[in-house]
């Protein structure tokens, strides 16, 4: 047990340890009766107890075991809660050092991911469900990431949880013949989790929370499914992005776009690992969305080596990506490449063909539109798009960067007269 | 856990039952399916049903009783039979459902059976 130094920091240590355990413990608690909502209730009580006790006693050596015991007591004793609550805390204290094998924690989390990705669960809900139950992300944050109304997302999650409890879905990793379909939903959720962590990267209280979890989950999938290429593709993709972490900000904390980053700041180990993963994945002969996205990152990483960005390769890869997974992100990315390669008008048409109602609050679309309109020499449109992008940007550093781009664009046009 | 396999058949499926050229294959398929479930020991209960042309539908509205011949709604698929099976989870129930002959033409709806109601007064 660690001795507490002072209350504020010990409270924070308690809070971080408690949050880190969340998903693992929901998985274990729900595995018995498939009741995710009840598991979350039991766990939130245990978390409250931890936040009360740990700042005084220090974070226990095995916080997972502590929380699990507390939550199980709560689950077991729900119906006779009153008299038991008095005895629960000494019982918890007695079992404090109870070891809980990490392997069991890991497997339960995998099982929870796969039950959430079950074919009997609405496809649009699978990824959010994994994010909430395994990673403990709130419905509101998930809703923002998935461009969905928060209330609707919350209802969807509640419905899915009752379905898992009542419709008899099996908790466990699926048999090999069912794996690839369900694996796709699991991979999508892990990548969404990575995106969430990436966006909040600069929040001081959460230095690398979800990106680390996402990479960890992908490593777990790669290790447990060595014959599947797509987990390798996803892990490679996230490692390429994570390799550039330090290069995304300059010494003054300003945002640095990919094409101006100092490649010496990139994490070489990550990049080498990613390249190896991509090679290993390609040996399966089964190409997929995540291998494609990783290959796009690989092209960007080669820029400092070859001295130029290979736009032809990028265009081919984006065409493949759009044909495989017709996502908004893929279409926006392809439009930018088309514009950079010298066809900004074609690119504008591509952007404008995307559903307007979903694009009006989608920051990457406005950033792309600003860039492409500027390349097309359409000053007014570029300025309008960039201003909208700025208003949709939460990250302070990115907002300053976009404002600088906006200034530059106006100056360039002024010089041209 | 108990699930009901609700076996929905098409008009053509029902016609096969009495078509001399096709009846043997039709019944053979069902017999094999039911025998496999029986061998696995999962059947709690189950029946095949006569076709929808023999259905009679009753309604009472505002105390007035109406009886109609035929099923309650004309749809592409009609209930042809049901089985209640005892299996560990939905996954196994779906595996069995995928072996029902009508899954290729009509559909199989799989639903968990309600647990027994709590007895009042206890």
Short mmCIF file of C-alpha atoms in Angstrom, two decimals:
data_model
loop_
_atom_site.label_atom_id
_atom_site.label_comp_id
_atom_site.label_asym_id
_atom_site.label_seq_id
_atom_site.Cartn_x
_atom_site.Cartn_y
_atom_site.Cartn_z
CA UNK A 1 0.00 0.00 0.00
CA UNK A 2 1.26 3.49 -0.82
CA UNK A 3 1.23 6.01 1.99
CA UNK A 4 -0.68 9.18 1.15
CA UNK A 5 1.32 12.38 0.97
CA UNK A 6 -1.33 15.05 0.88
CA UNK A 7 -5.05 14.92 0.34
CA UNK A 8 -5.42 16.56 -3.07
CA UNK A 9 -2.82 14.42 -4.84
CA UNK A 10 -3.92 11.24 -3.06
CA UNK A 11 -7.49 11.95 -4.11
CA UNK A 12 -6.33 12.33 -7.66
CA UNK A 13 -4.29 9.13 -7.50
CA UNK A 14 -7.37 7.36 -6.17
CA UNK A 15 -9.50 8.80 -8.95
CA UNK A 16 -7.06 7.81 -11.70
CA UNK A 17 -6.64 4.27 -10.36
CA UNK A 18 -10.39 3.91 -10.08
CA UNK A 19 -11.03 5.15 -13.62
CA UNK A 20 -8.32 2.90 -15.08
CA UNK A 21 -10.07 -0.14 -13.62
CA UNK A 22 -13.56 0.70 -14.83
CA UNK A 23 -13.97 -1.32 -18.03
CA UNK A 24 -12.16 -4.40 -16.82
CA UNK A 25 -14.39 -4.58 -13.79
CA UNK A 26 -17.68 -3.99 -15.62
CA UNK A 27 -16.71 -6.90 -17.85
CA UNK A 28 -16.07 -9.22 -14.94
CA UNK A 29 -19.12 -8.18 -12.95
CA UNK A 30 -21.47 -8.51 -15.92
CA UNK A 31 -20.07 -11.83 -17.14
CA UNK A 32 -22.11 -13.85 -14.64
CA UNK A 33 -25.61 -12.60 -15.36
CA UNK A 34 -25.01 -10.44 -18.48
CA UNK A 35 -26.52 -7.46 -16.63
CA UNK A 36 -24.24 -4.62 -17.67
CA UNK A 37 -26.39 -1.88 -16.16
CA UNK A 38 -26.44 -3.62 -12.75
CA UNK A 39 -22.67 -4.14 -12.99
CA UNK A 40 -22.21 -0.43 -13.63
CA UNK A 41 -24.40 0.43 -10.63
CA UNK A 42 -22.47 -1.90 -8.35
CA UNK A 43 -19.19 -0.57 -9.63
CA UNK A 44 -20.11 3.09 -9.23
CA UNK A 45 -20.89 2.40 -5.55
CA UNK A 46 -17.52 0.72 -5.19
CA UNK A 47 -15.84 3.66 -6.90
CA UNK A 48 -17.49 6.07 -4.48
CA UNK A 49 -16.28 3.96 -1.57
CA UNK A 50 -12.78 3.95 -3.06
CA UNK A 51 -12.75 7.72 -3.44
CA UNK A 52 -13.77 7.95 0.22
CA UNK A 53 -11.25 5.43 1.55
CA UNK A 54 -8.20 5.58 -0.73
CA UNK A 55 -7.22 9.22 -0.14
CA UNK A 56 -6.93 8.28 3.56
CA UNK A 57 -5.32 4.83 3.25
CA UNK A 58 -3.48 5.20 -0.05
CA UNK A 59 -4.28 3.33 -3.26
CA UNK A 60 -4.15 -0.40 -2.49
CA UNK A 61 -1.51 -2.53 -4.20
CA UNK A 62 -4.19 -4.17 -6.33
CA UNK A 63 -6.90 -1.55 -6.89
CA UNK A 64 -8.80 -3.84 -9.28
CA UNK A 65 -9.18 -6.52 -6.63
CA UNK A 66 -10.34 -3.98 -4.05
CA UNK A 67 -12.99 -2.53 -6.36
CA UNK A 68 -14.09 -5.95 -7.54
CA UNK A 69 -14.62 -7.20 -4.01
CA UNK A 70 -16.52 -4.09 -3.03
CA UNK A 71 -18.71 -4.26 -6.14
CA UNK A 72 -19.38 -7.99 -5.76
CA UNK A 73 -20.45 -7.46 -2.19
CA UNK A 74 -22.79 -4.80 -3.41
CA UNK A 75 -24.19 -7.09 -6.14
CA UNK A 76 -24.55 -10.05 -3.83
CA UNK A 77 -26.16 -8.10 -1.07
CA UNK A 78 -28.34 -5.76 -3.01
CA UNK A 79 -31.54 -7.22 -1.61
CA UNK A 80 -30.42 -6.97 2.01
CA UNK A 81 -28.42 -3.86 1.53
CA UNK A 82 -29.12 -2.09 4.79
CA UNK A 83 -27.63 -4.47 7.34
CA UNK A 84 -24.84 -5.58 5.04
CA UNK A 85 -23.50 -2.16 4.19
CA UNK A 86 -22.37 -1.88 7.82
CA UNK A 87 -20.26 -5.01 7.48
CA UNK A 88 -19.10 -4.47 3.91
CA UNK A 89 -16.18 -2.20 4.59
CA UNK A 90 -14.33 -4.45 7.09
CA UNK A 91 -14.91 -7.34 4.68
CA UNK A 92 -13.43 -5.31 1.86
CA UNK A 93 -10.50 -4.35 4.06
CA UNK A 94 -9.90 -8.00 4.94
CA UNK A 95 -9.73 -9.00 1.28
CA UNK A 96 -7.75 -5.98 0.24
CA UNK A 97 -4.64 -7.86 -0.84
CA UNK A 98 -6.60 -10.63 -2.58
CA UNK A 99 -4.77 -11.23 -5.83
CA UNK A 100 -6.81 -11.16 -9.01
CA UNK A 101 -4.97 -12.73 -11.96
CA UNK A 102 -4.50 -10.21 -14.76
CA UNK A 103 -5.21 -12.84 -17.40
CA UNK A 104 -8.77 -13.22 -16.15
CA UNK A 105 -9.25 -9.45 -16.35
CA UNK A 106 -7.95 -9.38 -19.90
CA UNK A 107 -10.17 -12.20 -21.12
CA UNK A 108 -13.29 -10.74 -19.56
CA UNK A 109 -12.68 -7.49 -21.35
CA UNK A 110 -12.34 -9.29 -24.68
CA UNK A 111 -15.55 -11.21 -23.96
CA UNK A 112 -17.37 -7.98 -23.20
CA UNK A 113 -16.16 -6.44 -26.45
CA UNK A 114 -17.41 -9.40 -28.42
CA UNK A 115 -20.82 -9.58 -26.75
CA UNK A 116 -21.25 -5.88 -27.56
CA UNK A 117 -20.32 -6.69 -31.16
CA UNK A 118 -22.86 -9.54 -31.25
CA UNK A 119 -24.91 -9.84 -34.47
CA UNK A 120 -28.09 -9.52 -32.37
CA UNK A 121 -27.05 -5.97 -31.36
CA UNK A 122 -27.94 -3.09 -33.67
CA UNK A 123 -24.78 -2.39 -35.73
CA UNK A 124 -24.82 1.35 -34.99
CA UNK A 125 -24.80 0.62 -31.25
CA UNK A 126 -21.99 -1.93 -31.10
CA UNK A 127 -19.07 0.47 -31.10
CA UNK A 128 -20.62 2.95 -28.61
CA UNK A 129 -21.50 0.04 -26.32
CA UNK A 130 -17.92 -1.22 -26.27
CA UNK A 131 -16.67 2.30 -25.62
CA UNK A 132 -18.99 2.82 -22.70
CA UNK A 133 -18.78 -0.57 -21.04
CA UNK A 134 -15.13 -1.39 -21.63
CA UNK A 135 -13.61 2.06 -21.52
CA UNK A 136 -16.10 3.87 -19.29
CA UNK A 137 -16.71 6.78 -21.69
CA UNK A 138 -19.89 8.79 -21.11
CA UNK A 139 -22.78 8.60 -23.55
CA UNK A 140 -22.42 12.33 -24.26
CA UNK A 141 -18.81 12.05 -25.40
CA UNK A 142 -19.55 8.98 -27.49
CA UNK A 143 -22.45 10.83 -29.11
CA UNK A 144 -20.15 13.69 -30.14
CA UNK A 145 -17.61 11.31 -31.66
CA UNK A 146 -20.30 9.48 -33.61
CA UNK A 147 -22.10 12.66 -34.76
CA UNK A 148 -25.30 11.58 -32.99
CA UNK A 149 -27.65 13.36 -30.57
CA UNK A 150 -26.64 12.69 -26.94
CA UNK A 151 -30.15 11.76 -25.76
CA UNK A 152 -30.59 9.30 -28.61
CA UNK A 153 -27.20 7.73 -27.93
CA UNK A 154 -28.01 7.32 -24.26
CA UNK A 155 -31.31 5.57 -25.05
CA UNK A 156 -29.60 3.32 -27.56
CA UNK A 157 -27.08 2.21 -24.96
CA UNK A 158 -29.76 1.49 -22.36
CA UNK A 159 -31.74 -0.59 -24.88
CA UNK A 160 -28.66 -2.55 -25.92
CA UNK A 161 -27.80 -3.34 -22.31
CA UNK A 162 -31.28 -4.69 -21.57
CA UNK A 163 -31.07 -6.72 -24.75
CA UNK A 164 -27.81 -8.32 -23.65
CA UNK A 165 -29.31 -9.07 -20.24
CA UNK A 166 -32.67 -10.42 -21.44
CA UNK A 167 -32.21 -11.81 -24.94
CA UNK A 168 -29.71 -14.45 -23.86
CA UNK A 169 -26.57 -13.35 -25.75
CA UNK A 170 -23.49 -15.40 -24.96
CA UNK A 171 -20.60 -13.74 -23.15
CA UNK A 172 -17.39 -14.92 -24.71
CA UNK A 173 -14.99 -14.76 -27.62
CA UNK A 174 -16.78 -16.13 -30.70
CA UNK A 175 -15.81 -19.33 -32.47
CA UNK A 176 -13.37 -18.87 -35.36
CA UNK A 177 -16.10 -19.16 -38.03
CA UNK A 178 -17.98 -16.14 -36.63
CA UNK A 179 -14.98 -14.06 -35.72
CA UNK A 180 -14.25 -11.85 -38.71
CA UNK A 181 -17.69 -10.22 -38.82
CA UNK A 182 -17.66 -9.49 -35.11
CA UNK A 183 -14.03 -8.49 -35.11
CA UNK A 184 -14.81 -5.61 -37.46
CA UNK A 185 -17.16 -4.00 -34.93
CA UNK A 186 -14.59 -4.46 -32.18
CA UNK A 187 -11.87 -2.83 -34.30
CA UNK A 188 -14.12 0.12 -35.17
CA UNK A 189 -14.77 0.76 -31.50
CA UNK A 190 -11.11 0.59 -30.56
CA UNK A 191 -10.28 3.06 -33.31
CA UNK A 192 -13.05 5.40 -32.18
CA UNK A 193 -11.62 5.21 -28.66
CA UNK A 194 -8.23 6.13 -30.06
CA UNK A 195 -9.72 9.13 -31.86
CA UNK A 196 -11.32 10.29 -28.61
CA UNK A 197 -8.02 10.09 -26.75
CA UNK A 198 -6.25 11.80 -29.61
CA UNK A 199 -8.63 14.76 -29.53
CA UNK A 200 -8.24 15.28 -25.79
CA UNK A 201 -4.49 14.75 -25.97
CA UNK A 202 -3.71 18.18 -24.66
CA UNK A 203 -6.03 18.10 -21.69
CA UNK A 204 -3.55 18.26 -18.80
CA UNK A 205 -5.57 15.91 -16.58
CA UNK A 206 -5.70 13.26 -19.27
CA UNK A 207 -2.26 13.15 -20.92
CA UNK A 208 -2.80 10.04 -23.02
CA UNK A 209 -5.70 8.21 -21.43
CA UNK A 210 -7.64 6.60 -24.24
CA UNK A 211 -4.93 6.36 -26.88
CA UNK A 212 -2.94 4.14 -24.53
CA UNK A 213 -5.99 1.99 -23.76
CA UNK A 214 -6.85 1.71 -27.45
CA UNK A 215 -3.32 0.67 -28.40
CA UNK A 216 -3.33 -1.78 -25.52
CA UNK A 217 -6.63 -3.31 -26.66
CA UNK A 218 -5.35 -3.60 -30.23
CA UNK A 219 -2.17 -5.32 -29.00
CA UNK A 220 -4.37 -7.74 -27.10
CA UNK A 221 -6.34 -8.53 -30.26
CA UNK A 222 -3.14 -8.96 -32.30
CA UNK A 223 -1.79 -11.36 -29.68
CA UNK A 224 -4.98 -13.39 -29.34
CA UNK A 225 -5.77 -13.50 -33.07
CA UNK A 226 -2.39 -13.82 -34.76
CA UNK A 227 -3.95 -15.03 -38.03
CA UNK A 228 -6.22 -11.99 -38.45
CA UNK A 229 -4.61 -9.17 -40.48
CA UNK A 230 -6.95 -6.32 -39.58
CA UNK A 231 -6.00 -6.02 -35.87
CA UNK A 232 -2.41 -5.64 -37.09
CA UNK A 233 -3.56 -2.97 -39.53
CA UNK A 234 -5.38 -1.09 -36.80
CA UNK A 235 -2.46 -1.30 -34.39
CA UNK A 236 -0.09 -0.08 -37.11
CA UNK A 237 -2.41 2.83 -37.91
CA UNK A 238 -2.56 3.93 -34.28
CA UNK A 239 1.20 3.55 -33.83
CA UNK A 240 1.88 5.75 -36.89
CA UNK A 241 -0.35 8.44 -35.43
CA UNK A 242 1.01 8.07 -31.92
CA UNK A 243 4.59 8.24 -33.28
CA UNK A 244 3.91 11.88 -34.22
CA UNK A 245 2.63 12.87 -30.79
CA UNK A 246 5.59 15.10 -29.89
CA UNK A 247 5.76 16.69 -33.33
CA UNK A 248 2.14 17.87 -33.22
CA UNK A 249 3.06 20.90 -31.09
CA UNK A 250 6.00 23.28 -31.37
CA UNK A 251 7.98 24.61 -28.41
CA UNK A 252 5.35 27.32 -27.84
CA UNK A 253 2.55 24.74 -27.83
CA UNK A 254 1.30 25.74 -31.27
CA UNK A 255 -0.33 23.15 -33.53
CA UNK A 256 1.92 21.85 -36.33
CA UNK A 257 0.19 20.24 -39.32
CA UNK A 258 1.53 16.93 -40.61
CA UNK A 259 3.28 18.38 -43.67
CA UNK A 260 5.31 20.82 -41.54
CA UNK A 261 6.24 18.48 -38.71
CA UNK A 262 9.86 17.93 -37.73
CA UNK A 263 10.33 14.25 -38.58
CA UNK A 264 13.20 14.00 -36.10
CA UNK A 265 10.58 14.23 -33.36
CA UNK A 266 8.71 11.20 -34.63
CA UNK A 267 8.99 8.04 -32.54
CA UNK A 268 11.16 5.73 -34.66
CA UNK A 269 10.38 2.62 -32.61
CA UNK A 270 6.65 3.11 -33.17
CA UNK A 271 7.15 3.65 -36.90
CA UNK A 272 9.35 0.57 -37.30
CA UNK A 273 6.85 -1.52 -35.36
CA UNK A 274 4.01 -0.17 -37.51
CA UNK A 275 5.86 -0.91 -40.77
CA UNK A 276 6.54 -4.47 -39.57
CA UNK A 277 2.92 -4.98 -38.57
CA UNK A 278 1.74 -3.76 -41.96
CA UNK A 279 4.11 -6.15 -43.73
CA UNK A 280 3.00 -9.05 -41.54
CA UNK A 281 -0.67 -8.19 -42.17
CA UNK A 282 -0.17 -8.05 -45.94
CA UNK A 283 1.17 -11.62 -45.90
CA UNK A 284 -2.32 -12.86 -45.12
CA UNK A 285 -3.42 -11.73 -48.57
CA UNK A 286 -6.59 -10.27 -47.07
CA UNK A 287 -6.63 -6.50 -47.47
CA UNK A 288 -8.94 -4.46 -45.28
CA UNK A 289 -9.91 -0.99 -44.18
CA UNK A 290 -7.39 -0.65 -41.36
CA UNK A 291 -4.48 -1.97 -43.40
CA UNK A 292 -5.46 0.62 -46.01
CA UNK A 293 -5.53 3.48 -43.49
CA UNK A 294 -2.21 2.36 -42.07
CA UNK A 295 -0.74 2.27 -45.58
CA UNK A 296 -1.87 5.90 -46.04
CA UNK A 297 0.01 6.82 -42.86
CA UNK A 298 3.02 4.90 -44.15
CA UNK A 299 3.06 7.14 -47.26
CA UNK A 300 3.07 10.25 -45.05
CA UNK A 301 5.92 8.84 -42.97
CA UNK A 302 8.02 8.38 -46.13
CA UNK A 303 7.83 12.09 -46.99
CA UNK A 304 10.90 13.17 -44.98
CA UNK A 305 12.88 10.24 -46.45
CA UNK A 306 12.04 10.84 -50.12
CA UNK A 307 11.59 14.60 -49.80
CA UNK A 308 8.13 14.63 -51.36
CA UNK A 309 4.65 13.40 -50.59
CA UNK A 310 3.63 10.61 -52.98
CA UNK A 311 0.20 11.93 -54.00
CA UNK A 312 -0.33 9.20 -56.60
CA UNK A 313 0.05 6.48 -53.99
CA UNK A 314 -2.24 8.41 -51.64
CA UNK A 315 -4.92 8.78 -54.33
CA UNK A 316 -4.83 5.02 -55.03
CA UNK A 317 -5.07 4.17 -51.35
CA UNK A 318 -7.93 6.63 -50.74
CA UNK A 319 -9.81 5.19 -53.73
CA UNK A 320 -9.39 1.73 -52.19
CA UNK A 321 -10.47 3.01 -48.81
CA UNK A 322 -13.62 4.64 -50.17
CA UNK A 323 -14.48 1.44 -52.04
CA UNK A 324 -14.01 -0.66 -48.88
CA UNK A 325 -15.54 1.52 -46.20
CA UNK A 326 -17.44 4.45 -47.56
CA UNK A 327 -16.92 6.63 -44.48
CA UNK A 328 -17.16 10.41 -44.36
CA UNK A 329 -13.57 10.62 -43.14
CA UNK A 330 -12.31 8.64 -46.13
CA UNK A 331 -14.22 10.86 -48.58
CA UNK A 332 -12.95 14.05 -46.96
CA UNK A 333 -9.37 12.74 -46.97
CA UNK A 334 -9.62 11.74 -50.60
CA UNK A 335 -10.98 15.16 -51.58
CA UNK A 336 -7.95 16.88 -50.02
CA UNK A 337 -5.55 14.56 -51.89
CA UNK A 338 -7.40 15.23 -55.17
CA UNK A 339 -7.08 18.97 -54.59
CA UNK A 340 -3.39 18.77 -53.62
CA UNK A 341 -2.76 16.75 -56.78
CA UNK A 342 -4.04 19.66 -58.85
CA UNK A 343 -7.79 19.14 -59.26
CA UNK A 344 -9.38 21.40 -56.62
CA UNK A 345 -12.65 21.82 -58.53
CA UNK A 346 -13.17 18.06 -58.71
CA UNK A 347 -12.36 17.95 -54.99
CA UNK A 348 -14.92 20.66 -54.17
CA UNK A 349 -17.59 18.71 -56.03
CA UNK A 350 -16.70 15.60 -53.99
CA UNK A 351 -16.98 17.51 -50.72
CA UNK A 352 -20.27 19.13 -51.64
CA UNK A 353 -21.76 15.75 -52.52
CA UNK A 354 -21.55 14.68 -48.86
CA UNK A 355 -24.76 14.93 -46.77
CA UNK A 356 -25.07 18.60 -45.81
CA UNK A 357 -27.02 18.03 -42.59
CA UNK A 358 -24.24 15.88 -41.15
CA UNK A 359 -21.47 18.15 -42.38
CA UNK A 360 -22.72 21.43 -40.94
CA UNK A 361 -21.13 20.70 -37.52
CA UNK A 362 -18.32 18.47 -38.74
CA UNK A 363 -15.08 20.37 -38.22
CA UNK A 364 -12.82 18.26 -40.52
CA UNK A 365 -15.17 18.93 -43.45
CA UNK A 366 -14.90 22.71 -42.98
CA UNK A 367 -11.11 22.56 -42.59
CA UNK A 368 -10.89 20.53 -45.80
CA UNK A 369 -13.26 22.89 -47.58
CA UNK A 370 -11.17 25.90 -46.52
CA UNK A 371 -8.00 24.31 -47.82
CA UNK A 372 -9.52 23.15 -51.11
CA UNK A 373 -11.36 26.41 -51.82
CA UNK A 374 -8.08 28.28 -51.26
CA UNK A 375 -6.33 25.94 -53.73
CA UNK A 376 -9.14 26.66 -56.19
CA UNK A 377 -8.58 30.39 -55.75
CA UNK A 378 -12.03 30.95 -54.22
CA UNK A 379 -11.20 33.48 -51.55
CA UNK A 380 -14.66 34.13 -50.08
CA UNK A 381 -15.50 30.45 -49.81
CA UNK A 382 -12.15 29.64 -48.23
CA UNK A 383 -12.55 32.37 -45.58
CA UNK A 384 -16.12 31.38 -44.75
CA UNK A 385 -15.18 27.70 -44.42
CA UNK A 386 -12.16 28.43 -42.24
CA UNK A 387 -14.16 30.74 -39.99
CA UNK A 388 -16.78 28.02 -39.54
CA UNK A 389 -14.02 25.49 -38.83
CA UNK A 390 -12.60 27.80 -36.16
CA UNK A 391 -15.99 28.11 -34.48
CA UNK A 392 -16.29 24.30 -34.39
CA UNK A 393 -12.80 23.73 -32.95
CA UNK A 394 -12.56 23.06 -29.22
CA UNK A 395 -8.79 22.62 -29.09
CA UNK A 396 -7.18 26.01 -28.40
CA UNK A 397 -3.93 25.23 -30.28
CA UNK A 398 -5.75 24.01 -33.38
CA UNK A 399 -8.00 27.07 -33.30
CA UNK A 400 -4.98 29.39 -33.28
CA UNK A 401 -3.45 27.45 -36.14
CA UNK A 402 -6.65 27.77 -38.20
CA UNK A 403 -6.83 31.50 -37.49
CA UNK A 404 -3.24 31.81 -38.76
CA UNK A 405 -4.17 29.89 -41.92
CA UNK A 406 -7.13 32.23 -42.35
CA UNK A 407 -4.80 35.26 -42.08
CA UNK A 408 -2.33 33.75 -44.54
CA UNK A 409 -5.06 33.00 -47.04
CA UNK A 410 -6.33 36.59 -46.87
CA UNK A 411 -2.77 37.97 -47.25
CA UNK A 412 -2.00 35.78 -50.26
CA UNK A 413 -5.13 37.02 -51.97
CA UNK A 414 -4.34 40.61 -51.01
CA UNK A 415 -0.88 40.34 -52.59
CA UNK A 416 -2.41 38.95 -55.75
CA UNK A 417 -4.73 41.91 -55.71
CA UNK B 1 -32.49 -20.67 -21.05
CA UNK B 2 -35.65 -21.30 -23.08
CA UNK B 3 -36.24 -19.79 -26.51
CA UNK B 4 -39.15 -20.15 -28.90
CA UNK B 5 -38.24 -20.75 -32.52
CA UNK B 6 -41.12 -19.18 -34.44
CA UNK B 7 -41.11 -20.84 -37.85
CA UNK B 8 -42.51 -18.65 -40.60
CA UNK B 9 -43.17 -20.17 -43.99
CA UNK B 10 -44.05 -18.77 -47.40
CA UNK B 11 -47.15 -19.59 -49.40
CA UNK B 12 -45.00 -21.81 -51.57
CA UNK B 13 -43.73 -23.70 -48.51
CA UNK B 14 -47.32 -24.40 -47.46
CA UNK B 15 -48.17 -25.54 -51.00
CA UNK B 16 -45.27 -28.02 -50.97
CA UNK B 17 -46.92 -29.89 -48.10
CA UNK B 18 -49.66 -31.20 -50.42
CA UNK B 19 -47.82 -31.20 -53.73
CA UNK B 20 -47.12 -34.89 -54.57
CA UNK B 21 -43.96 -33.96 -56.46
CA UNK B 22 -42.47 -31.94 -53.60
CA UNK B 23 -44.10 -33.15 -50.38
CA UNK B 24 -41.53 -35.87 -49.68
CA UNK B 25 -38.58 -33.47 -49.84
CA UNK B 26 -40.51 -30.94 -47.76
CA UNK B 27 -41.38 -33.33 -44.93
CA UNK B 28 -37.98 -35.00 -45.14
CA UNK B 29 -36.34 -31.67 -44.40
CA UNK B 30 -38.51 -31.02 -41.37
CA UNK B 31 -38.17 -34.56 -40.04
CA UNK B 32 -34.38 -34.34 -40.21
CA UNK B 33 -34.40 -30.97 -38.41
CA UNK B 34 -36.73 -32.17 -35.65
CA UNK B 35 -34.83 -35.47 -35.26
CA UNK B 36 -31.55 -33.57 -34.83
CA UNK B 37 -33.07 -31.35 -32.13
CA UNK B 38 -34.60 -34.40 -30.47
CA UNK B 39 -31.26 -36.21 -30.46
CA UNK B 40 -29.61 -33.17 -28.90
CA UNK B 41 -32.26 -33.31 -26.18
CA UNK B 42 -33.15 -29.61 -26.42
CA UNK B 43 -36.88 -29.77 -27.31
CA UNK B 44 -39.15 -28.60 -24.50
CA UNK B 45 -42.26 -28.64 -26.69
CA UNK B 46 -43.25 -27.89 -30.24
CA UNK B 47 -45.78 -28.42 -33.02
CA UNK B 48 -46.30 -27.94 -36.68
CA UNK B 49 -49.44 -26.04 -37.62
CA UNK B 50 -51.96 -26.44 -40.41
CA UNK B 51 -51.73 -23.73 -43.05
CA UNK B 52 -53.18 -20.23 -42.70
CA UNK B 53 -56.17 -21.17 -44.89
CA UNK B 54 -57.49 -23.10 -41.87
CA UNK B 55 -56.99 -20.21 -39.46
CA UNK B 56 -59.92 -18.50 -37.79
CA UNK B 57 -59.37 -15.11 -36.21
CA UNK B 58 -61.53 -13.76 -33.40
CA UNK B 59 -61.79 -10.22 -32.09
CA UNK B 60 -64.06 -8.63 -29.47
CA UNK B 61 -64.38 -4.85 -29.74
CA UNK B 62 -66.84 -2.88 -27.61
CA UNK B 63 -68.40 -6.16 -26.57
CA UNK B 64 -69.01 -7.11 -30.18
CA UNK B 65 -67.63 -10.40 -31.34
CA UNK B 66 -66.30 -10.79 -34.90
CA UNK B 67 -64.99 -13.99 -36.38
CA UNK B 68 -63.07 -14.03 -39.64
CA UNK B 69 -61.74 -16.88 -41.66
CA UNK B 70 -58.04 -16.66 -42.39
CA UNK B 71 -55.03 -15.35 -40.51
CA UNK B 72 -55.03 -11.98 -38.72
CA UNK B 73 -53.01 -10.36 -41.45
CA UNK B 74 -52.11 -11.23 -45.02
CA UNK B 75 -48.34 -11.24 -45.12
CA UNK B 76 -45.73 -12.94 -47.27
CA UNK B 77 -44.89 -15.28 -44.42
CA UNK B 78 -47.21 -17.12 -42.06
CA UNK B 79 -46.65 -19.09 -38.89
CA UNK B 80 -46.07 -22.73 -39.83
CA UNK B 81 -45.00 -24.11 -36.48
CA UNK B 82 -43.00 -23.49 -33.34
CA UNK B 83 -40.54 -25.16 -31.00
CA UNK B 84 -39.54 -24.20 -27.49
CA UNK B 85 -35.92 -25.26 -26.94
CA UNK B 86 -33.69 -25.28 -23.87
CA UNK B 87 -30.16 -24.09 -24.77
CA UNK B 88 -27.40 -22.15 -22.95
CA UNK B 89 -27.71 -18.89 -24.92
CA UNK B 90 -29.11 -17.07 -27.93
CA UNK B 91 -26.06 -18.14 -29.92
CA UNK B 92 -27.05 -21.82 -29.76
CA UNK B 93 -30.70 -20.95 -30.41
CA UNK B 94 -29.62 -19.08 -33.55
CA UNK B 95 -27.45 -22.03 -34.60
CA UNK B 96 -30.51 -24.32 -34.37
CA UNK B 97 -32.70 -21.76 -36.12
CA UNK B 98 -30.23 -21.68 -38.99
CA UNK B 99 -30.93 -25.40 -39.57
CA UNK B 100 -34.72 -25.04 -39.90
CA UNK B 101 -35.79 -25.67 -43.54
CA UNK B 102 -37.94 -22.51 -43.66
CA UNK B 103 -34.96 -20.24 -42.88
CA UNK B 104 -34.02 -20.46 -46.55
CA UNK B 105 -37.41 -19.32 -47.85
CA UNK B 106 -39.28 -17.68 -44.95
CA UNK B 107 -37.73 -16.84 -41.59
CA UNK B 108 -37.24 -18.00 -38.03
CA UNK B 109 -37.90 -15.54 -35.24
CA UNK B 110 -36.08 -16.41 -32.03
CA UNK B 111 -37.48 -15.11 -28.74
CA UNK B 112 -36.60 -15.77 -25.12
CA UNK B 113 -39.48 -17.36 -23.18
CA UNK B 114 -40.69 -15.28 -20.23
CA UNK B 115 -39.49 -16.69 -16.92
CA UNK B 116 -42.34 -18.07 -14.75
CA UNK B 117 -44.49 -15.36 -13.15
CA UNK B 118 -43.98 -14.96 -9.40
CA UNK B 119 -46.86 -16.67 -7.61
CA UNK B 120 -49.08 -14.04 -5.94
CA UNK B 121 -49.45 -14.22 -2.16
CA UNK B 122 -46.10 -15.84 -1.48
#
